[in-house]
C-alpha cells in the first residue's frame, strides 16, 4: 500500500477547491461590488466574482489556505456585510428607502418652490429652507453618508462618496453663507432635491432588481412541500425532505409530484409546463419517469422515488440557473475595470472644474455649482447593472421556457456558431422503439399477425420485444399467455401461444426451422430496412405469418426544429453511429443534407474537432452518455434534458423539454440577451461620455444631473426586464392566431 508524505497530503489538499455563495449586504453601486471582489481575490487560493444586481459573491477557494469564516471576515473588513444565503431572510430590498424617500419628497417640494418661484418666498425663507433641508440631508441621505464614511476608513471611494460629498457641500456652503449673512445664493434646494431624486432612483432600481430575480425565486417555490408516503396500505403525510430513494408515495389528481421517480401504478397526464414550458400534458403510466414539482392532472399515481433533495431535476435546474446568474460575461470585464477607477477620476475632474472656473473669472457660487453637478451626474451604477440584470432576467426567462443557460460566456458563443451537429437517437428521434409497420402473409390478418407475435415477445425484455408488446396492448387490449418461452440471443424468441408454436425473430431464425420467406415479404423487408427500420419475421406451426417492422420514430417536431435552425443561419449536420442507409432515411425525413454515419461513440468528439479544423464554429445537440465528450468538445454544447446526466453536465445549454425546437429558442433567447447587455453597456458608457462634459461646461445644473443619474440606472434595469416578455416566435404566432 502506498503511503503519502505530509508534504504530499498538503499539496493534495491545496489542489482541492470548494465553492460557496455569500450574500453581500451594504453594496450601493458597482464600485462597491468591485471593491468587495478585489478584497476577496487578495486572499490566497481564492477566485471570486461579485454580482451587484443579485448582491451575491460566488467564491471558489482552497480550504487548506482559507476558511469560509475568513472569507466573511474579509468582506466585513472591507466595510460590508456577508453571510451564507441560507441564514438571510428574504426581504424587500426597496423597503429601507421608503420612509426616507417620503421625508425627502415632502421636504423637497416647498424647497423647490422657494428656489424656483421667488414670489412664493415668505420672510425668512432661507431659515425655513435650512430647517426643511437638514432632515433631508442628514436623515433621508444617511445611507449615503454612512456608506461614504465606511468606505473612507478603508481608503475607498464609491458612488456614495460622490453623493455624500455633493449634498453635504451644498448644505455646508449654504449654511455658512446664511450664518455669515453673506449676500449670495443658497443651495438648500439643491442638497434636498438631489437626495430625493437619488433615493427615488435607488428605490425604483431596488424594486426592478428584485423583479429581475423573480424567475429563480419562482423555481425555488415550485417544489411540493409534502408527500403522501405509502407505508403498507396506509398513506402518511410527510415533509418532502423526509423522502428517501426507493420510497413509494401517492400523488392524487391536482397534486404536485413530490420528487423525481418512476410510476409504479396508475395512469395520468402530467402538466410539465412549469419546468419545460410546454403547455400540453404528457401521458404517463407504469414504468414512465416523472419529475418532481410537475402536476398530476387526472388519475391517482403511485410513484417510487429515484432522486431526492439536491439531485432532483428541479434542484439541478435551480443550481445551474443560479450559477449562470452569478457569472460574468466577458463583455462585463471592461465595465468592471472602468467602475473600479471611476469615482477617483470623477472627484479629480470635479476639483479641476472648480479650479478651472475660478481661474476663468467665474463667481465662486457658479464654480461651486458646476463642480457639484460633475460629482452628482457621474454614475458607474449603470455600468455595474448592465450585464447582471440582463443575465438574471434572460436566464430566468429561459428556465421558465425549459432552457437552462449554464453561464454568461455561453451567450457570445451563440452568435458565432455556424454549424449545428445533431445526434440521431433521442435527439431527432424519440429514443425508443415502436412498431412502424405490419406486413401479413397472404391470407393472414394484421391483428392475427400482431397478436401471436406480441404474445410470444411479451416475456422478453429486449427493446424490440417491448415495443411490439406495447403496441399490441394499445391496439388489441390483453394478450394471450406465452408458454415454453425461449429467448435465442441475437436472433429472436420461441414460445407456445394458444397451442401454436410461434417463432419471432430474424429471418435466419426462421430459416433454421426450414422456413423461407416468400419473395413478396423479402422485397418488403428490404424496403422497410432501407427506411431505417428493424424487421422481424413471424411464423406459427411451420407457416410464415408475416413481418413486423420496428423503428425509432422521428419526433414530430424535428423537421420544424431543423427548419428553425436553418433560419438562424446554421448549417445542420446529422451525426450517428447507425449505418448510412438508416441515417440517410432520417436525414431526408427531417430535411438535413449533410450526414456523418457509422461514427463510433468514441469518435464523435473527433468529428467535431474535424469540423472545427475546417473553420466551422460548431454547436452540438445530444442526449446520451456517449455524446458527453462531443458536447464538451463543441464550441456550444446543447443537451436534451431527457437524456443522461453526463451529457447535461458536459453541455452549455440544457433543453429540459426534450423538444429539439427548444434549441432554436435557446439560441434566439441567448442572442437577444446578449443584445440587451450590449445595449445596456452602450447606454451606460454613452451616458457618462456625454453627461460629464456637459456638467463640466456648466450646461447641466446639479438637480438635472441628479435626475439624469437616477434615470440612467433605472433605464438599464427596465431595459433588461423587457426580456421577461420573450416568447419563441411560433408561440407568439400561435397565441395571436387564437
XYZ file of C-alpha atoms in Angstrom:
738
model
C 0.000 0.000 0.000
C 1.374 3.423 -0.969
C 1.810 5.951 1.828
C 1.604 9.721 1.253
C 4.053 12.017 2.987
C 2.807 15.051 4.909
C 4.013 17.304 2.116
C 2.149 15.251 -0.491
C -1.017 15.314 1.576
C -0.722 19.068 1.983
C -0.150 19.515 -1.733
C -3.209 17.357 -2.459
C -5.304 19.490 -0.136
C -4.104 22.635 -1.848
C -5.336 21.262 -5.153
C -8.905 20.860 -3.871
C -11.266 23.779 -4.269
C -14.576 24.337 -2.526
C -17.404 26.554 -3.722
C -19.569 28.889 -1.672
C -22.162 31.575 -2.326
C -22.158 34.591 0.003
C -24.952 37.117 0.382
C -23.353 40.583 0.438
C -25.076 43.486 2.174
C -24.257 47.185 2.129
C -23.365 47.472 -1.566
C -24.904 50.528 -3.185
C -23.120 50.749 -6.536
C -20.851 48.940 -8.953
C -17.763 50.415 -7.281
C -18.771 48.693 -4.042
C -19.016 45.359 -5.840
C -15.617 45.904 -7.450
C -14.110 46.714 -4.045
C -15.543 43.588 -2.387
C -14.406 41.421 -5.298
C -10.900 42.859 -5.136
C -10.693 42.299 -1.381
C -11.790 38.650 -1.680
C -9.373 37.927 -4.518
C -6.479 39.158 -2.401
C -6.893 36.109 -0.172
C -4.691 33.102 -1.050
C -6.347 30.398 -3.118
C -9.491 32.468 -3.773
C -11.262 33.240 -7.059
C -14.339 35.388 -6.510
C -16.850 37.289 -8.587
C -19.343 39.701 -7.036
C -22.684 40.348 -8.694
C -24.024 43.795 -7.811
C -27.509 43.058 -9.180
C -28.073 39.856 -7.185
C -25.935 41.046 -4.218
C -24.111 37.724 -4.098
C -20.486 36.679 -4.262
C -19.534 33.419 -5.964
C -16.324 32.150 -4.405
C -14.067 29.221 -5.310
C -11.441 28.750 -2.605
C -8.770 26.381 -1.358
C -9.931 25.198 2.099
C -6.319 24.437 3.029
C -5.496 28.147 2.761
C -8.668 29.983 3.737
C -11.940 29.220 5.527
C -15.483 30.450 4.934
C -15.211 32.472 8.154
C -12.129 34.231 6.762
C -13.991 34.985 3.524
C -16.810 36.591 5.501
C -14.258 38.439 7.640
C -12.555 39.864 4.546
C -15.853 41.277 3.298
C -16.624 42.763 6.710
C -13.137 44.255 6.898
C -13.883 45.974 3.597
C -16.878 47.622 5.263
C -19.707 45.380 4.028
C -21.741 42.504 5.412
C -21.508 38.872 4.316
C -23.325 35.702 5.268
C -24.365 32.362 3.857
C -27.601 32.862 1.876
C -29.472 30.273 3.942
C -29.068 32.474 7.005
C -30.547 35.533 5.332
C -34.316 36.013 5.421
C -35.909 37.056 2.150
C -36.820 40.733 2.296
C -37.877 43.530 0.023
C -34.685 45.425 -0.958
C -36.665 48.604 -1.624
C -38.083 48.778 1.913
C -35.135 50.662 3.546
C -35.650 53.533 1.102
C -39.413 54.077 1.557
C -39.606 56.156 4.749
C -36.533 58.182 3.880
C -37.937 58.826 0.409
C -41.220 60.117 1.869
C -39.343 62.543 4.149
C -37.169 63.704 1.266
C -40.084 64.325 -1.112
C -42.294 66.118 1.475
C -39.480 68.489 2.443
C -38.047 68.989 -1.043
C -41.266 70.207 -2.681
C -41.534 73.511 -0.718
C -37.761 73.979 -1.045
C -38.031 73.696 -4.817
C -40.960 76.149 -4.831
C -38.961 78.718 -2.795
C -35.928 78.360 -5.037
C -37.667 78.426 -8.407
C -40.592 80.807 -7.698
C -39.270 83.937 -5.912
C -42.788 85.314 -5.478
C -43.618 82.420 -3.160
C -40.865 83.178 -0.654
C -42.093 84.232 2.829
C -39.977 86.388 5.164
C -37.025 84.379 6.483
C -37.437 81.781 3.790
C -33.709 80.982 3.893
C -34.006 79.817 7.547
C -37.130 77.839 6.660
C -35.125 76.252 3.851
C -32.387 75.290 6.324
C -34.983 73.668 8.595
C -36.503 71.741 5.702
C -33.211 70.686 4.106
C -31.478 69.452 7.261
C -33.627 66.307 7.852
C -33.440 65.517 4.157
C -29.663 65.710 4.021
C -28.930 64.014 7.340
C -31.850 61.592 7.774
C -33.011 60.750 4.264
C -29.451 60.913 2.966
C -27.926 59.000 5.897
C -27.344 55.756 3.881
C -25.098 57.698 1.514
C -23.117 59.398 4.271
C -22.661 56.266 6.384
C -21.518 54.268 3.359
C -19.127 57.047 2.331
C -17.655 57.209 5.839
C -17.320 53.418 5.994
C -15.540 53.361 2.652
C -13.312 56.292 3.625
C -11.990 54.273 6.576
C -10.733 51.759 4.023
C -9.404 54.452 1.655
C -12.067 53.608 -0.919
C -14.314 55.973 -2.865
C -17.649 54.814 -4.287
C -20.791 56.336 -5.742
C -21.934 57.070 -2.186
C -18.827 59.187 -1.796
C -19.873 61.364 -4.716
C -23.455 61.759 -3.445
C -22.352 62.468 0.116
C -19.715 64.999 -0.914
C -22.092 66.728 -3.327
C -25.079 67.090 -0.965
C -23.007 67.939 2.123
C -21.054 70.533 0.162
C -24.269 72.236 -0.943
C -25.708 72.135 2.604
C -22.494 73.342 4.331
C -21.940 76.113 1.781
C -25.496 77.361 2.181
C -25.416 77.165 5.990
C -22.141 79.106 6.185
C -23.440 81.751 3.766
C -26.668 82.095 5.758
C -24.980 82.234 9.178
C -22.359 84.758 7.973
C -25.078 86.822 6.287
C -23.150 86.798 3.006
C -25.262 88.164 0.185
C -25.130 85.274 -2.260
C -27.223 82.325 -3.323
C -28.003 79.358 -1.061
C -28.334 75.801 -2.327
C -30.537 74.051 0.245
C -32.897 73.077 -2.557
C -30.010 71.514 -4.449
C -28.930 69.371 -1.476
C -32.503 68.246 -0.746
C -33.738 67.625 -4.279
C -30.574 65.720 -5.222
C -31.070 63.474 -2.194
C -34.740 62.927 -3.043
C -34.068 62.129 -6.692
C -31.248 59.709 -5.939
C -33.329 57.999 -3.252
C -36.144 57.680 -5.778
C -33.721 56.161 -8.271
C -32.403 53.705 -5.676
C -35.954 52.770 -4.677
C -37.040 52.114 -8.272
C -33.780 50.321 -9.014
C -34.202 48.037 -5.975
C -37.748 47.152 -6.999
C -36.664 46.446 -10.566
C -33.678 44.373 -9.416
C -35.995 42.279 -7.289
C -38.218 41.642 -10.306
C -35.160 40.563 -12.313
C -34.626 37.725 -9.822
C -38.270 36.632 -9.764
C -37.686 33.639 -12.017
C -35.205 31.865 -9.769
C -37.350 32.590 -6.708
C -40.273 31.057 -8.575
C -38.171 27.972 -9.320
C -37.336 27.583 -5.647
C -41.008 27.774 -4.749
C -42.162 25.257 -7.366
C -41.484 22.120 -5.383
C -44.079 20.270 -3.347
C -43.897 20.769 0.398
C -45.490 17.462 1.426
C -45.671 13.861 0.172
C -48.136 11.025 0.823
C -45.718 8.250 1.785
C -47.003 4.694 1.415
C -46.434 2.526 4.491
C -48.100 -0.747 3.696
C -51.593 0.191 2.547
C -51.604 3.390 4.589
C -50.825 6.886 3.292
C -48.819 9.038 5.702
C -48.251 12.762 5.073
C -44.549 13.616 5.498
C -42.376 16.605 4.534
C -40.735 16.198 1.130
C -37.350 16.362 2.855
C -38.159 13.076 4.618
C -38.383 11.085 1.349
C -35.564 8.681 0.509
C -34.671 6.894 -2.717
C -36.856 3.816 -3.024
C -39.785 5.235 -1.052
C -43.193 4.915 -2.681
C -45.651 7.778 -2.470
C -49.121 8.565 -3.748
C -49.957 11.518 -5.992
C -53.631 12.387 -6.246
C -55.215 14.394 -9.084
C -54.307 18.074 -8.837
C -51.295 17.483 -6.580
C -47.638 18.188 -7.309
C -45.302 15.217 -7.663
C -43.098 15.309 -4.583
C -39.792 14.252 -6.174
C -38.326 12.570 -9.263
C -39.410 8.974 -9.666
C -40.884 6.135 -11.705
C -44.605 5.401 -11.912
C -45.345 2.065 -10.235
C -49.092 2.008 -10.818
C -51.794 4.239 -12.269
C -52.091 6.329 -15.409
C -52.463 10.068 -15.754
C -51.480 13.184 -17.684
C -48.701 15.282 -16.159
C -48.568 19.050 -16.580
C -44.828 19.786 -17.014
C -45.199 23.385 -18.183
C -43.508 24.861 -15.117
C -40.280 23.025 -15.998
C -40.411 22.553 -19.761
C -42.536 25.484 -20.886
C -44.659 23.067 -22.932
C -48.410 23.524 -22.315
C -49.602 20.038 -23.404
C -49.699 17.483 -20.534
C -47.699 14.276 -21.049
C -49.401 10.882 -20.669
C -47.673 8.573 -18.172
C -48.200 5.033 -16.929
C -46.283 2.233 -15.163
C -42.572 2.387 -15.946
C -42.585 6.041 -17.046
C -40.380 8.590 -15.296
C -41.877 11.667 -13.688
C -40.234 14.832 -12.426
C -40.748 16.486 -9.062
C -42.793 19.736 -8.979
C -44.830 18.783 -12.043
C -48.598 18.475 -11.564
C -50.722 15.332 -11.779
C -53.833 16.417 -13.668
C -56.089 13.362 -13.564
C -55.520 9.795 -12.275
C -54.091 8.515 -8.992
C -50.420 7.554 -9.254
C -48.076 5.538 -7.067
C -44.507 6.708 -7.671
C -41.199 5.248 -6.482
C -38.632 7.938 -5.670
C -35.421 7.741 -7.699
C -33.926 11.121 -6.801
C -34.363 13.306 -3.749
C -33.041 16.605 -2.416
C -30.239 18.280 -4.353
C -30.119 15.558 -7.028
C -33.639 16.193 -8.391
C -34.168 17.793 -11.787
C -35.677 20.925 -10.201
C -32.748 21.319 -7.791
C -30.221 20.883 -10.597
C -32.000 23.388 -12.838
C -32.166 25.920 -9.998
C -28.463 25.426 -9.251
C -27.454 25.853 -12.894
C -29.562 28.999 -13.306
C -28.156 30.485 -10.080
C -24.590 29.769 -11.213
C -25.263 31.368 -14.597
C -26.708 34.478 -12.946
C -23.710 34.770 -10.639
C -21.223 34.701 -13.506
C -19.884 37.484 -15.666
C -19.888 37.704 -19.420
C -16.512 38.621 -20.953
C -18.010 41.924 -22.133
C -18.603 42.877 -18.468
C -14.900 42.822 -17.581
C -14.253 46.184 -19.241
C -17.163 47.720 -17.334
C -15.735 46.361 -14.066
C -12.337 47.887 -14.752
C -13.931 51.255 -15.547
C -16.099 51.164 -12.396
C -13.090 50.419 -10.195
C -11.332 53.694 -11.108
C -14.364 55.766 -11.984
C -15.047 57.534 -8.675
C -11.496 58.835 -8.049
C -11.414 60.104 -11.633
C -14.751 61.913 -11.195
C -13.604 63.557 -7.933
C -10.449 64.742 -9.713
C -12.472 66.085 -12.653
C -14.799 67.906 -10.232
C -11.898 69.592 -8.425
C -10.291 70.570 -11.733
C -13.649 72.001 -12.849
C -13.885 74.118 -9.689
C -10.341 75.410 -10.133
C -10.793 75.962 -13.869
C -13.946 78.024 -13.463
C -12.366 80.134 -10.723
C -9.279 80.766 -12.841
C -11.562 81.747 -15.712
C -13.017 84.515 -13.518
C -16.343 82.866 -12.678
C -18.080 83.640 -9.407
C -17.431 81.264 -6.549
C -21.103 80.202 -6.490
C -21.108 79.375 -10.205
C -17.838 77.424 -9.948
C -19.133 75.550 -6.890
C -22.450 74.706 -8.583
C -20.681 73.329 -11.651
C -18.305 71.198 -9.560
C -21.238 69.722 -7.636
C -23.039 68.939 -10.910
C -19.976 66.983 -12.125
C -19.940 64.909 -8.930
C -23.655 64.207 -8.994
C -24.139 63.383 -12.669
C -21.428 60.720 -12.815
C -22.907 57.262 -12.320
C -20.989 53.996 -12.604
C -24.050 52.112 -11.315
C -25.476 51.701 -14.805
C -22.203 50.077 -15.861
C -22.395 47.664 -12.959
C -26.031 46.779 -13.634
C -25.816 46.466 -17.416
C -24.746 42.816 -17.593
C -26.029 41.129 -14.408
C -29.604 42.403 -14.675
C -29.958 41.279 -18.301
C -28.321 37.968 -17.427
C -30.636 37.424 -14.456
C -33.766 38.145 -16.467
C -32.634 36.249 -19.567
C -31.577 33.086 -17.739
C -34.677 33.267 -15.562
C -36.946 33.532 -18.583
C -35.058 30.660 -20.158
C -35.712 28.490 -17.101
C -39.434 29.233 -17.423
C -39.290 28.012 -21.032
C -37.321 24.873 -20.180
C -33.965 26.316 -21.316
C -31.107 26.267 -18.810
C -28.208 28.549 -19.765
C -25.158 27.454 -17.790
C -23.049 30.590 -17.887
C -22.745 34.093 -19.330
C -19.904 33.170 -21.688
C -22.391 30.911 -23.498
C -24.224 33.962 -24.845
C -21.329 35.079 -27.005
C -20.887 31.599 -28.484
C -24.477 31.518 -29.773
C -23.700 34.459 -32.046
C -20.595 32.828 -33.551
C -21.980 29.347 -34.268
C -22.166 28.436 -37.972
C -22.810 24.663 -37.872
C -25.073 22.611 -35.621
C -24.400 18.880 -35.281
C -27.413 16.782 -34.276
C -27.259 13.351 -32.707
C -29.929 10.994 -34.080
C -31.173 8.715 -31.310
C -33.077 10.625 -28.622
C -32.451 13.987 -30.289
C -34.066 13.797 -33.721
C -35.838 10.559 -32.826
C -37.822 9.573 -29.758
C -35.067 7.284 -28.493
C -37.335 4.273 -28.098
C -38.500 1.583 -30.445
C -42.084 1.491 -31.771
C -43.893 -0.623 -34.343
C -43.754 1.183 -37.682
C -45.359 -1.388 -39.974
C -47.159 -4.736 -40.282
C -46.841 -6.885 -43.437
C -49.006 -10.015 -43.152
C -48.571 -13.005 -45.466
C -51.309 -13.835 -47.919
C -54.462 -14.910 -46.119
C -53.308 -13.568 -42.707
C -54.895 -10.566 -40.992
C -52.947 -7.718 -39.314
C -54.449 -8.411 -35.890
C -53.718 -12.148 -36.035
C -50.115 -11.475 -37.007
C -49.701 -8.883 -34.260
C -51.467 -10.903 -31.528
C -49.333 -14.026 -31.883
C -46.079 -12.070 -32.376
C -46.707 -9.825 -29.359
C -47.735 -12.690 -27.089
C -44.519 -14.540 -27.902
C -42.415 -11.398 -27.386
C -44.169 -10.321 -24.158
C -41.911 -12.211 -21.671
C -38.763 -10.725 -23.262
C -37.008 -7.577 -22.002
C -35.448 -6.778 -25.393
C -36.336 -3.226 -26.632
C -37.834 -4.626 -29.858
C -39.940 -7.138 -27.923
C -41.156 -4.445 -25.517
C -42.122 -2.203 -28.452
C -44.148 -4.975 -30.151
C -45.917 -5.941 -26.913
C -46.746 -2.323 -26.009
C -48.133 -1.604 -29.486
C -50.294 -4.735 -29.394
C -51.722 -3.934 -25.956
C -52.633 -0.432 -27.073
C -54.340 -1.820 -30.198
C -55.803 -5.126 -29.043
C -56.027 -4.884 -25.254
C -54.964 -8.038 -23.334
C -52.575 -10.597 -24.849
C -52.643 -14.400 -24.632
C -50.194 -16.006 -22.216
C -46.964 -17.384 -23.680
C -45.746 -20.816 -22.564
C -42.466 -22.667 -23.049
C -40.794 -19.323 -23.780
C -37.220 -19.465 -25.076
C -35.029 -16.482 -25.978
C -32.422 -17.015 -28.711
C -29.728 -14.391 -28.052
C -29.307 -12.071 -31.016
C -31.860 -13.956 -33.087
C -35.354 -13.815 -31.531
C -37.773 -15.842 -29.395
C -39.780 -19.044 -29.479
C -42.958 -19.752 -27.479
C -46.222 -21.624 -27.452
C -49.258 -19.334 -27.713
C -52.766 -20.779 -27.540
C -51.329 -24.137 -28.621
C -49.420 -22.676 -31.618
C -45.625 -22.961 -31.849
C -44.636 -19.347 -32.600
C -41.233 -18.121 -33.785
C -40.425 -14.367 -33.905
C -37.025 -13.032 -34.933
C -34.531 -12.577 -37.703
C -35.308 -14.350 -40.990
C -32.274 -16.532 -40.264
C -34.041 -17.876 -37.153
C -36.941 -18.986 -39.314
C -34.504 -20.446 -41.839
C -33.081 -22.645 -39.055
C -36.556 -24.204 -38.853
C -36.678 -24.713 -42.630
C -38.976 -21.729 -43.253
C -38.332 -19.491 -46.262
C -39.899 -16.040 -46.720
C -41.977 -15.564 -49.866
C -40.467 -13.225 -52.466
C -43.050 -10.532 -51.698
C -42.069 -10.477 -48.000
C -38.352 -10.439 -48.868
C -38.897 -7.357 -51.040
C -40.960 -5.680 -48.297
C -38.264 -6.444 -45.709
C -35.622 -4.790 -47.902
C -37.855 -1.756 -48.434
C -38.539 -1.322 -44.712
C -34.874 -1.745 -43.807
C -33.975 0.967 -46.328
C -36.055 3.375 -44.221
C -34.025 2.536 -41.117
C -36.477 0.055 -39.591
C -35.585 -3.267 -37.981
C -37.662 -6.133 -39.415
C -38.627 -9.342 -37.571
C -40.345 -12.289 -39.213
C -43.189 -14.217 -37.579
C -44.138 -17.872 -38.095
C -46.564 -20.264 -36.403
C -46.826 -24.034 -36.725
C -44.367 -24.098 -39.622
C -46.096 -21.361 -41.670
C -44.835 -17.821 -42.244
C -47.375 -15.278 -40.912
C -45.637 -12.067 -41.980
C -43.308 -9.269 -40.900
C -43.306 -6.709 -38.092
C -41.209 -3.557 -38.612
C -39.894 -1.711 -35.567
C -38.202 1.684 -35.711
C -37.076 4.544 -33.533
C -39.597 7.112 -34.728
C -38.593 10.624 -35.689
C -40.080 13.193 -33.311
C -42.992 15.092 -34.788
C -41.242 18.417 -34.174
C -37.798 17.509 -35.565
C -38.403 18.711 -39.131
C -39.769 22.037 -37.866
C -36.789 22.348 -35.498
C -34.281 21.813 -38.326
C -36.051 24.459 -40.412
C -35.878 26.925 -37.496
C -32.148 26.262 -37.041
C -31.574 26.889 -40.744
C -33.496 30.157 -40.444
C -30.988 31.236 -37.778
C -28.169 30.812 -40.287
C -26.955 27.438 -39.007
C -25.967 24.516 -41.209
C -27.366 21.237 -39.737
C -25.337 18.014 -39.754
C -26.603 14.565 -38.679
C -24.046 12.599 -36.621
C -24.838 8.974 -35.736
C -23.391 5.547 -35.187
C -26.080 3.995 -37.402
C -25.389 2.776 -40.917
C -25.524 5.145 -43.855
C -28.876 3.859 -45.124
C -30.708 4.296 -41.813
C -29.071 7.680 -41.162
C -29.922 8.965 -44.636
C -33.569 7.932 -44.203
C -33.861 10.021 -41.019
C -31.926 12.931 -42.562
C -34.245 13.010 -45.582
C -37.296 12.957 -43.318
C -36.191 15.981 -41.269
C -34.526 17.966 -44.072
C -30.797 17.531 -43.373
C -28.329 17.315 -46.286
C -25.042 16.561 -44.502
C -24.772 13.144 -42.812
C -21.898 11.652 -40.799
C -22.895 7.978 -40.334
C -21.203 4.961 -38.791
C -19.351 7.117 -36.244
C -18.363 5.171 -33.140
C -19.193 6.798 -29.759
C -15.541 7.463 -29.012
C -15.051 9.161 -32.382
C -17.856 11.727 -32.131
C -15.600 14.303 -30.452
C -13.022 13.777 -33.211
C -15.659 14.529 -35.849
C -16.494 17.767 -34.024
C -12.792 18.639 -33.973
C -12.533 17.891 -37.705
C -15.350 20.321 -38.459
C -13.702 22.946 -36.252
C -10.440 22.373 -38.075
C -12.236 23.216 -41.306
C -13.067 26.643 -39.874
C -16.603 25.949 -38.676
C -17.867 27.118 -35.270
C -19.774 24.082 -34.072
C -22.782 23.593 -31.816
C -23.647 20.030 -30.827
C -27.007 18.671 -29.642
C -27.082 15.257 -27.944
C -28.581 13.298 -25.093
C -26.565 10.173 -24.362
C -23.542 9.389 -22.197
C -21.621 8.748 -25.416
C -22.417 12.323 -26.512
C -20.725 13.930 -23.482
C -17.185 14.168 -24.990
C -18.583 15.673 -28.202
C -20.744 18.160 -26.256
C -17.684 19.228 -24.262
C -15.545 19.479 -27.411
C -18.077 21.606 -29.326
C -17.941 25.390 -29.213
C -21.514 25.262 -27.902
C -22.994 22.122 -26.347
C -26.755 21.660 -26.050
C -28.036 18.683 -24.058
C -31.525 17.249 -24.365
C -32.763 17.367 -20.772
C -34.490 13.997 -21.038
C -31.100 12.387 -21.592
C -28.158 11.347 -19.457
C -26.689 13.381 -16.597
C -23.206 13.155 -18.131
C -24.443 14.833 -21.306
C -26.212 17.564 -19.334
C -23.114 18.273 -17.214
C -20.891 18.483 -20.318
C -23.178 20.922 -22.138
C -23.505 24.712 -22.125
C -27.282 24.737 -22.585
C -29.832 22.192 -21.386
C -33.177 21.766 -23.151
C -35.375 20.406 -20.383
C -38.357 19.515 -22.569
C -36.537 17.193 -24.966
C -38.095 19.109 -27.881
C -35.404 19.971 -30.428
C -37.236 23.206 -31.291
C -36.032 24.450 -27.911
C -32.502 24.512 -29.401
C -33.589 27.299 -31.753
C -35.426 29.010 -28.888
C -32.288 28.833 -26.733
C -30.126 30.408 -29.418
C -32.657 33.177 -30.093
C -33.018 33.936 -26.355
C -29.244 33.898 -25.814
C -28.654 36.244 -28.720
C -31.380 38.602 -27.535
C -29.943 38.610 -24.011
C -26.523 39.429 -25.428
C -28.005 42.292 -27.485
C -29.681 43.615 -24.346
C -26.375 43.529 -22.461
C -24.617 45.359 -25.271
C -27.421 47.927 -25.445
C -27.189 48.497 -21.700
C -23.427 48.949 -21.830
C -23.691 51.292 -24.807
C -26.179 53.417 -22.864
C -24.093 53.350 -19.670
C -20.855 54.333 -21.405
C -22.565 56.814 -23.696
C -24.395 58.474 -20.810
C -21.166 59.246 -18.970
C -19.290 60.256 -22.114
C -21.968 62.871 -22.856
C -23.127 63.851 -19.361
C -19.806 64.617 -17.671
C -18.586 67.117 -20.328
C -21.985 68.840 -20.225
C -21.677 69.185 -16.452
C -18.093 70.488 -16.711
C -19.298 73.088 -19.234
C -21.972 74.253 -16.800
C -24.813 73.303 -19.141
C -26.373 70.876 -16.643
C -27.203 72.066 -13.123
C -26.950 69.715 -10.095
C -30.686 68.954 -9.859
C -30.960 67.969 -13.512
C -27.759 65.981 -13.030
C -29.304 64.060 -10.112
C -32.397 63.232 -12.139
C -30.286 62.066 -15.087
C -28.097 59.909 -12.844
C -31.085 58.204 -11.238
C -32.734 57.677 -14.614
C -29.647 56.022 -16.131
C -29.678 53.154 -13.620
C -33.444 52.695 -13.773
C -33.279 52.667 -17.585
C -30.715 49.859 -17.641
C -32.714 47.646 -15.284
C -36.021 48.380 -17.021
C -34.483 47.608 -20.407
C -33.319 44.242 -19.059
C -36.795 43.474 -17.736
C -38.121 43.503 -21.297
C -36.607 40.022 -21.637
C -39.342 38.741 -19.328
C -41.722 39.086 -22.265
C -39.612 36.913 -24.578
C -41.577 34.138 -26.301
C -40.451 31.831 -29.113
C -41.840 33.204 -32.412
C -44.095 30.183 -33.036
C -45.690 30.545 -29.590
C -46.341 34.224 -30.174
C -47.956 33.459 -33.536
C -49.996 30.639 -32.001
C -51.369 32.964 -29.339
C -52.219 35.638 -31.872
C -53.925 33.057 -34.095
C -56.150 32.061 -31.246
